[in-house]
mmCIF file of C-alpha atoms in Angstrom:
data_model
loop_
_atom_site.group_PDB
_atom_site.id
_atom_site.type_symbol
_atom_site.label_atom_id
_atom_site.label_comp_id
_atom_site.label_asym_id
_atom_site.label_seq_id
_atom_site.Cartn_x
_atom_site.Cartn_y
_atom_site.Cartn_z
ATOM 1 C CA ALA A 13 -13.279 54.653 -30.809
ATOM 2 C CA GLY A 14 -12.899 50.915 -30.331
ATOM 3 C CA VAL A 15 -9.508 50.780 -32.099
ATOM 4 C CA GLY A 16 -7.639 47.657 -31.062
ATOM 5 C CA ARG A 17 -10.646 46.183 -29.281
ATOM 6 C CA GLU A 18 -11.532 42.574 -29.981
ATOM 7 C CA ARG A 19 -14.969 42.214 -31.543
ATOM 8 C CA TYR A 20 -17.225 39.186 -32.001
ATOM 9 C CA LEU A 21 -19.396 38.935 -35.085
ATOM 10 C CA GLU A 22 -22.124 36.383 -35.735
ATOM 11 C CA ALA A 23 -22.459 35.784 -39.463
ATOM 12 C CA THR A 24 -25.408 34.260 -41.330
ATOM 13 C CA TYR A 25 -24.994 33.113 -44.932
ATOM 14 C CA LEU A 26 -28.002 32.905 -47.254
ATOM 15 C CA PRO A 27 -28.079 31.820 -50.904
ATOM 16 C CA ASP A 28 -28.866 34.569 -53.415
ATOM 17 C CA ARG A 29 -31.334 32.913 -55.806
ATOM 18 C CA THR A 30 -32.810 34.039 -59.077
ATOM 19 C CA GLU A 31 -36.539 33.763 -59.814
ATOM 20 C CA ASP A 32 -36.014 30.320 -61.324
ATOM 21 C CA GLY A 33 -34.201 29.103 -58.198
ATOM 22 C CA ARG A 34 -30.617 29.214 -59.409
ATOM 23 C CA VAL A 35 -28.015 30.222 -56.812
ATOM 24 C CA VAL A 36 -25.974 33.088 -58.170
ATOM 25 C CA GLY A 37 -24.247 34.225 -55.001
ATOM 26 C CA ILE A 38 -24.198 34.422 -51.232
ATOM 27 C CA ILE A 39 -25.794 37.076 -49.040
ATOM 28 C CA THR A 40 -23.928 37.644 -45.766
ATOM 29 C CA MET A 41 -25.517 39.225 -42.720
ATOM 30 C CA SER A 42 -23.258 40.042 -39.763
ATOM 31 C CA LEU A 43 -24.347 40.966 -36.255
ATOM 32 C CA ASP A 44 -21.977 42.413 -33.665
ATOM 33 C CA VAL A 45 -22.411 40.197 -30.554
ATOM 34 C CA THR A 46 -19.446 41.562 -28.591
ATOM 35 C CA GLU A 47 -21.578 42.944 -25.762
ATOM 36 C CA LEU A 48 -23.635 39.745 -25.613
ATOM 37 C CA ARG A 49 -20.490 37.625 -25.252
ATOM 38 C CA ALA A 50 -19.210 39.965 -22.514
ATOM 39 C CA ALA A 51 -22.520 39.655 -20.651
ATOM 40 C CA GLU A 52 -22.373 35.868 -20.921
ATOM 41 C CA ARG A 53 -18.851 35.873 -19.476
ATOM 42 C CA ARG A 54 -19.979 38.086 -16.585
ATOM 43 C CA LEU A 55 -22.883 35.759 -15.814
ATOM 44 C CA SER A 56 -20.572 32.740 -15.896
ATOM 45 C CA GLN A 57 -18.163 34.525 -13.550
ATOM 46 C CA LEU A 58 -20.977 35.285 -11.107
ATOM 47 C CA ALA A 59 -22.239 31.704 -11.257
ATOM 48 C CA HIS A 60 -18.882 30.027 -10.582
ATOM 49 C CA TYR A 61 -16.765 32.509 -8.591
ATOM 50 C CA ASP A 62 -17.022 34.286 -5.266
ATOM 51 C CA THR A 63 -17.316 38.015 -5.917
ATOM 52 C CA LEU A 64 -15.372 39.069 -2.795
ATOM 53 C CA THR A 65 -12.271 36.841 -2.952
ATOM 54 C CA GLY A 66 -12.304 35.879 -6.629
ATOM 55 C CA LEU A 67 -12.016 32.219 -5.636
ATOM 56 C CA PRO A 68 -14.211 29.494 -7.103
ATOM 57 C CA ASN A 69 -17.483 29.134 -5.194
ATOM 58 C CA ARG A 70 -19.400 26.131 -3.845
ATOM 59 C CA LEU A 71 -20.914 25.315 -7.238
ATOM 60 C CA GLN A 72 -17.533 25.129 -8.928
ATOM 61 C CA PHE A 73 -16.078 23.175 -6.000
ATOM 62 C CA ASN A 74 -18.851 20.590 -6.275
ATOM 63 C CA ASN A 75 -18.127 20.202 -9.975
ATOM 64 C CA GLN A 76 -14.374 19.994 -9.357
ATOM 65 C CA ILE A 77 -14.504 17.315 -6.670
ATOM 66 C CA ARG A 78 -16.981 15.193 -8.615
ATOM 67 C CA GLU A 79 -14.648 15.360 -11.598
ATOM 68 C CA ALA A 80 -11.679 14.466 -9.396
ATOM 69 C CA PHE A 81 -13.502 11.372 -8.131
ATOM 70 C CA ARG A 82 -14.413 10.351 -11.675
ATOM 71 C CA GLU A 83 -10.784 10.654 -12.705
ATOM 72 C CA ARG A 84 -9.567 8.608 -9.772
ATOM 73 C CA ARG A 85 -5.876 8.045 -10.260
ATOM 74 C CA THR A 86 -4.438 4.629 -11.066
ATOM 75 C CA ASP A 87 -0.838 5.478 -10.137
ATOM 76 C CA GLY A 88 -1.259 5.031 -6.390
ATOM 77 C CA LEU A 89 -1.875 8.737 -5.731
ATOM 78 C CA ARG A 90 -4.956 9.920 -3.859
ATOM 79 C CA LEU A 91 -6.996 13.014 -3.144
ATOM 80 C CA ALA A 92 -7.016 14.945 0.103
ATOM 81 C CA LEU A 93 -9.624 17.473 1.164
ATOM 82 C CA MET A 94 -9.106 20.308 3.640
ATOM 83 C CA PHE A 95 -11.983 22.071 5.363
ATOM 84 C CA LEU A 96 -10.885 25.294 7.064
ATOM 85 C CA ASP A 97 -12.266 28.468 8.547
ATOM 86 C CA ILE A 98 -11.110 31.592 10.366
ATOM 87 C CA ASP A 99 -11.036 31.270 14.144
ATOM 88 C CA HIS A 100 -13.401 33.691 15.930
ATOM 89 C CA PHE A 101 -14.285 35.417 12.657
ATOM 90 C CA LYS A 102 -17.601 36.678 14.061
ATOM 91 C CA ALA A 103 -15.677 38.536 16.769
ATOM 92 C CA ILE A 104 -13.596 40.279 14.090
ATOM 93 C CA ASN A 105 -16.758 41.407 12.302
ATOM 94 C CA ASP A 106 -18.434 42.512 15.528
ATOM 95 C CA GLN A 107 -15.414 44.467 16.797
ATOM 96 C CA TYR A 108 -14.162 46.085 13.591
ATOM 97 C CA GLY A 109 -17.116 45.975 11.191
ATOM 98 C CA HIS A 110 -17.862 44.119 7.987
ATOM 99 C CA PRO A 111 -15.459 46.099 5.734
ATOM 100 C CA VAL A 112 -12.548 44.929 7.890
ATOM 101 C CA GLY A 113 -14.024 41.438 7.956
ATOM 102 C CA ASP A 114 -14.181 41.436 4.165
ATOM 103 C CA ALA A 115 -10.547 42.568 3.969
ATOM 104 C CA VAL A 116 -9.547 39.729 6.296
ATOM 105 C CA LEU A 117 -11.433 37.226 4.132
ATOM 106 C CA THR A 118 -9.705 38.499 1.002
ATOM 107 C CA GLU A 119 -6.237 38.342 2.562
ATOM 108 C CA PHE A 120 -6.971 34.930 4.092
ATOM 109 C CA ALA A 121 -8.010 33.597 0.686
ATOM 110 C CA SER A 122 -4.798 34.949 -0.850
ATOM 111 C CA ARG A 123 -2.632 33.305 1.809
ATOM 112 C CA VAL A 124 -4.343 29.943 1.458
ATOM 113 C CA GLU A 125 -4.057 30.091 -2.323
ATOM 114 C CA GLY A 126 -0.367 30.960 -1.982
ATOM 115 C CA SER A 127 0.235 27.940 0.256
ATOM 116 C CA ILE A 128 -0.908 25.219 -2.135
ATOM 117 C CA ARG A 129 0.522 23.667 -5.270
ATOM 118 C CA GLY A 130 -0.389 24.509 -8.846
ATOM 119 C CA THR A 131 -2.334 21.266 -9.209
ATOM 120 C CA ASP A 132 -4.490 21.953 -6.147
ATOM 121 C CA PHE A 133 -7.821 23.765 -5.919
ATOM 122 C CA VAL A 134 -9.169 26.201 -3.318
ATOM 123 C CA ALA A 135 -12.725 27.526 -3.041
ATOM 124 C CA ARG A 136 -14.811 29.641 -0.682
ATOM 125 C CA LEU A 137 -17.957 27.775 0.334
ATOM 126 C CA ALA A 138 -19.683 30.484 2.396
ATOM 127 C CA GLY A 139 -18.860 33.047 5.055
ATOM 128 C CA ASP A 140 -15.411 32.176 6.416
ATOM 129 C CA GLU A 141 -15.569 28.533 5.269
ATOM 130 C CA PHE A 142 -13.004 27.441 2.679
ATOM 131 C CA VAL A 143 -11.992 24.118 1.152
ATOM 132 C CA VAL A 144 -8.794 22.951 -0.497
ATOM 133 C CA LEU A 145 -8.690 19.935 -2.786
ATOM 134 C CA LEU A 146 -5.218 18.397 -2.989
ATOM 135 C CA ASN A 147 -4.666 16.401 -6.167
ATOM 136 C CA GLY A 148 -2.094 13.633 -6.185
ATOM 137 C CA ILE A 149 -1.129 12.897 -2.580
ATOM 138 C CA ALA A 150 1.223 9.947 -2.221
ATOM 139 C CA GLU A 151 1.764 10.054 1.540
ATOM 140 C CA LEU A 152 -0.096 11.446 4.519
ATOM 141 C CA ASP A 153 2.932 13.611 5.294
ATOM 142 C CA GLU A 154 2.328 15.669 2.129
ATOM 143 C CA ALA A 155 -1.149 16.729 3.232
ATOM 144 C CA GLU A 156 0.111 17.453 6.743
ATOM 145 C CA ALA A 157 2.924 19.635 5.376
ATOM 146 C CA ILE A 158 0.492 21.746 3.335
ATOM 147 C CA ALA A 159 -1.903 22.106 6.287
ATOM 148 C CA ARG A 160 0.992 23.164 8.510
ATOM 149 C CA LYS A 161 2.104 25.683 5.873
ATOM 150 C CA ILE A 162 -1.379 27.228 5.705
ATOM 151 C CA VAL A 163 -1.605 27.565 9.511
ATOM 152 C CA ARG A 164 1.856 29.148 9.623
ATOM 153 C CA ARG A 165 1.128 31.670 6.851
ATOM 154 C CA VAL A 166 -2.194 32.726 8.336
ATOM 155 C CA ASN A 167 -0.423 33.348 11.679
ATOM 156 C CA ARG A 168 1.482 36.278 10.204
ATOM 157 C CA PRO A 169 -0.141 39.601 11.232
ATOM 158 C CA PHE A 170 -2.944 40.937 9.045
ATOM 159 C CA ILE A 171 -2.608 44.676 8.380
ATOM 160 C CA VAL A 172 -6.029 46.188 7.669
ATOM 161 C CA ASP A 173 -6.597 49.983 7.728
ATOM 162 C CA SER A 174 -3.355 50.421 9.684
ATOM 163 C CA ARG A 175 -4.567 47.878 12.251
ATOM 164 C CA LYS A 176 -2.457 44.839 13.041
ATOM 165 C CA LEU A 177 -4.829 41.916 13.534
ATOM 166 C CA LYS A 178 -4.062 38.474 14.913
ATOM 167 C CA VAL A 179 -5.838 35.933 12.694
ATOM 168 C CA THR A 180 -5.670 32.161 13.007
ATOM 169 C CA THR A 181 -7.258 29.228 11.237
ATOM 170 C CA SER A 182 -8.350 25.699 12.082
ATOM 171 C CA VAL A 183 -8.037 22.992 9.442
ATOM 172 C CA GLY A 184 -9.535 19.522 9.075
ATOM 173 C CA VAL A 185 -7.937 17.163 6.567
ATOM 174 C CA ALA A 186 -9.427 13.995 5.064
ATOM 175 C CA LEU A 187 -7.361 11.682 2.881
ATOM 176 C CA GLN A 188 -9.096 9.563 0.272
ATOM 177 C CA ASP A 189 -9.193 5.879 1.159
ATOM 178 C CA GLN A 190 -11.004 2.750 0.037
ATOM 179 C CA THR A 191 -14.027 3.529 2.205
ATOM 180 C CA THR A 192 -14.485 7.048 0.814
ATOM 181 C CA THR A 193 -16.532 6.659 -2.348
ATOM 182 C CA THR A 194 -18.342 10.009 -2.594
ATOM 183 C CA SER A 195 -17.375 13.656 -2.257
ATOM 184 C CA SER A 196 -20.009 14.218 0.450
ATOM 185 C CA GLU A 197 -18.436 11.476 2.599
ATOM 186 C CA MET A 198 -15.022 13.059 2.191
ATOM 187 C CA LEU A 199 -16.334 16.520 3.084
ATOM 188 C CA ALA A 200 -18.063 15.118 6.178
ATOM 189 C CA ARG A 201 -14.805 13.505 7.346
ATOM 190 C CA ALA A 202 -12.887 16.753 6.804
ATOM 191 C CA ASP A 203 -15.592 18.674 8.674
ATOM 192 C CA ALA A 204 -15.321 16.265 11.620
ATOM 193 C CA ALA A 205 -11.540 16.753 11.650
ATOM 194 C CA LEU A 206 -12.056 20.535 11.628
ATOM 195 C CA TYR A 207 -14.265 20.199 14.699
ATOM 196 C CA ARG A 208 -11.490 18.265 16.427
ATOM 197 C CA ALA A 209 -9.051 21.065 15.585
ATOM 198 C CA LYS A 210 -11.429 23.572 17.180
ATOM 199 C CA VAL A 211 -11.794 21.458 20.301
ATOM 200 C CA SER A 212 -7.995 21.164 20.470
ATOM 201 C CA GLY A 213 -7.682 24.927 20.908
ATOM 202 C CA ARG A 214 -7.828 26.224 17.314
ATOM 203 C CA ASN A 215 -4.887 27.597 15.291
ATOM 204 C CA THR A 216 -3.986 24.046 14.285
ATOM 205 C CA PHE A 217 -4.966 21.169 12.011
ATOM 206 C CA ARG A 218 -6.231 17.668 12.563
ATOM 207 C CA MET A 219 -6.342 14.652 10.289
ATOM 208 C CA ALA A 220 -9.584 12.718 9.857
ATOM 209 C CA ALA A 221 -9.766 9.375 11.597
#
């Protein structure tokens, strides 16, 4: 049993002394801490990732955006933040039940993640609220193109338990500028743009003013 399994050992080295205090060797005590390391990894996973979608959670997003602001680029590139949710998600839960709602959330997360670049970051904040942090945006058109791509991908039918569901998303996008100095300001601007997308009829995106 356990053949080929990676193990972690914690070793303690103690001097082997004679009665007059001379060191004549080393005593090694080893403790198998494999299960402890696995438990630590599980706790870290729970603390930083959403258990349903596997995406980073709000805590990890907060850390990520703070780090992105600290590493503000000097090459003329900026950050962009997208705030998005699923249109009429409560109606999906009420009509089909929470298991279907969870399946929609999981598929939605996958489609959003598949719409962004390798340098970008997506997280689930809570419920059907998601954020995307775009790193290295040179022009407004780049952020608009990614938002348009997300809306288009989400528009494809969702197949859940042999049901074909129509799912749409609304997206608010805020681009970093000279007046945006904190992550909370940027999130508030993206949230306001999301509200404008909702007012505009949903299934679309809007850029922050």
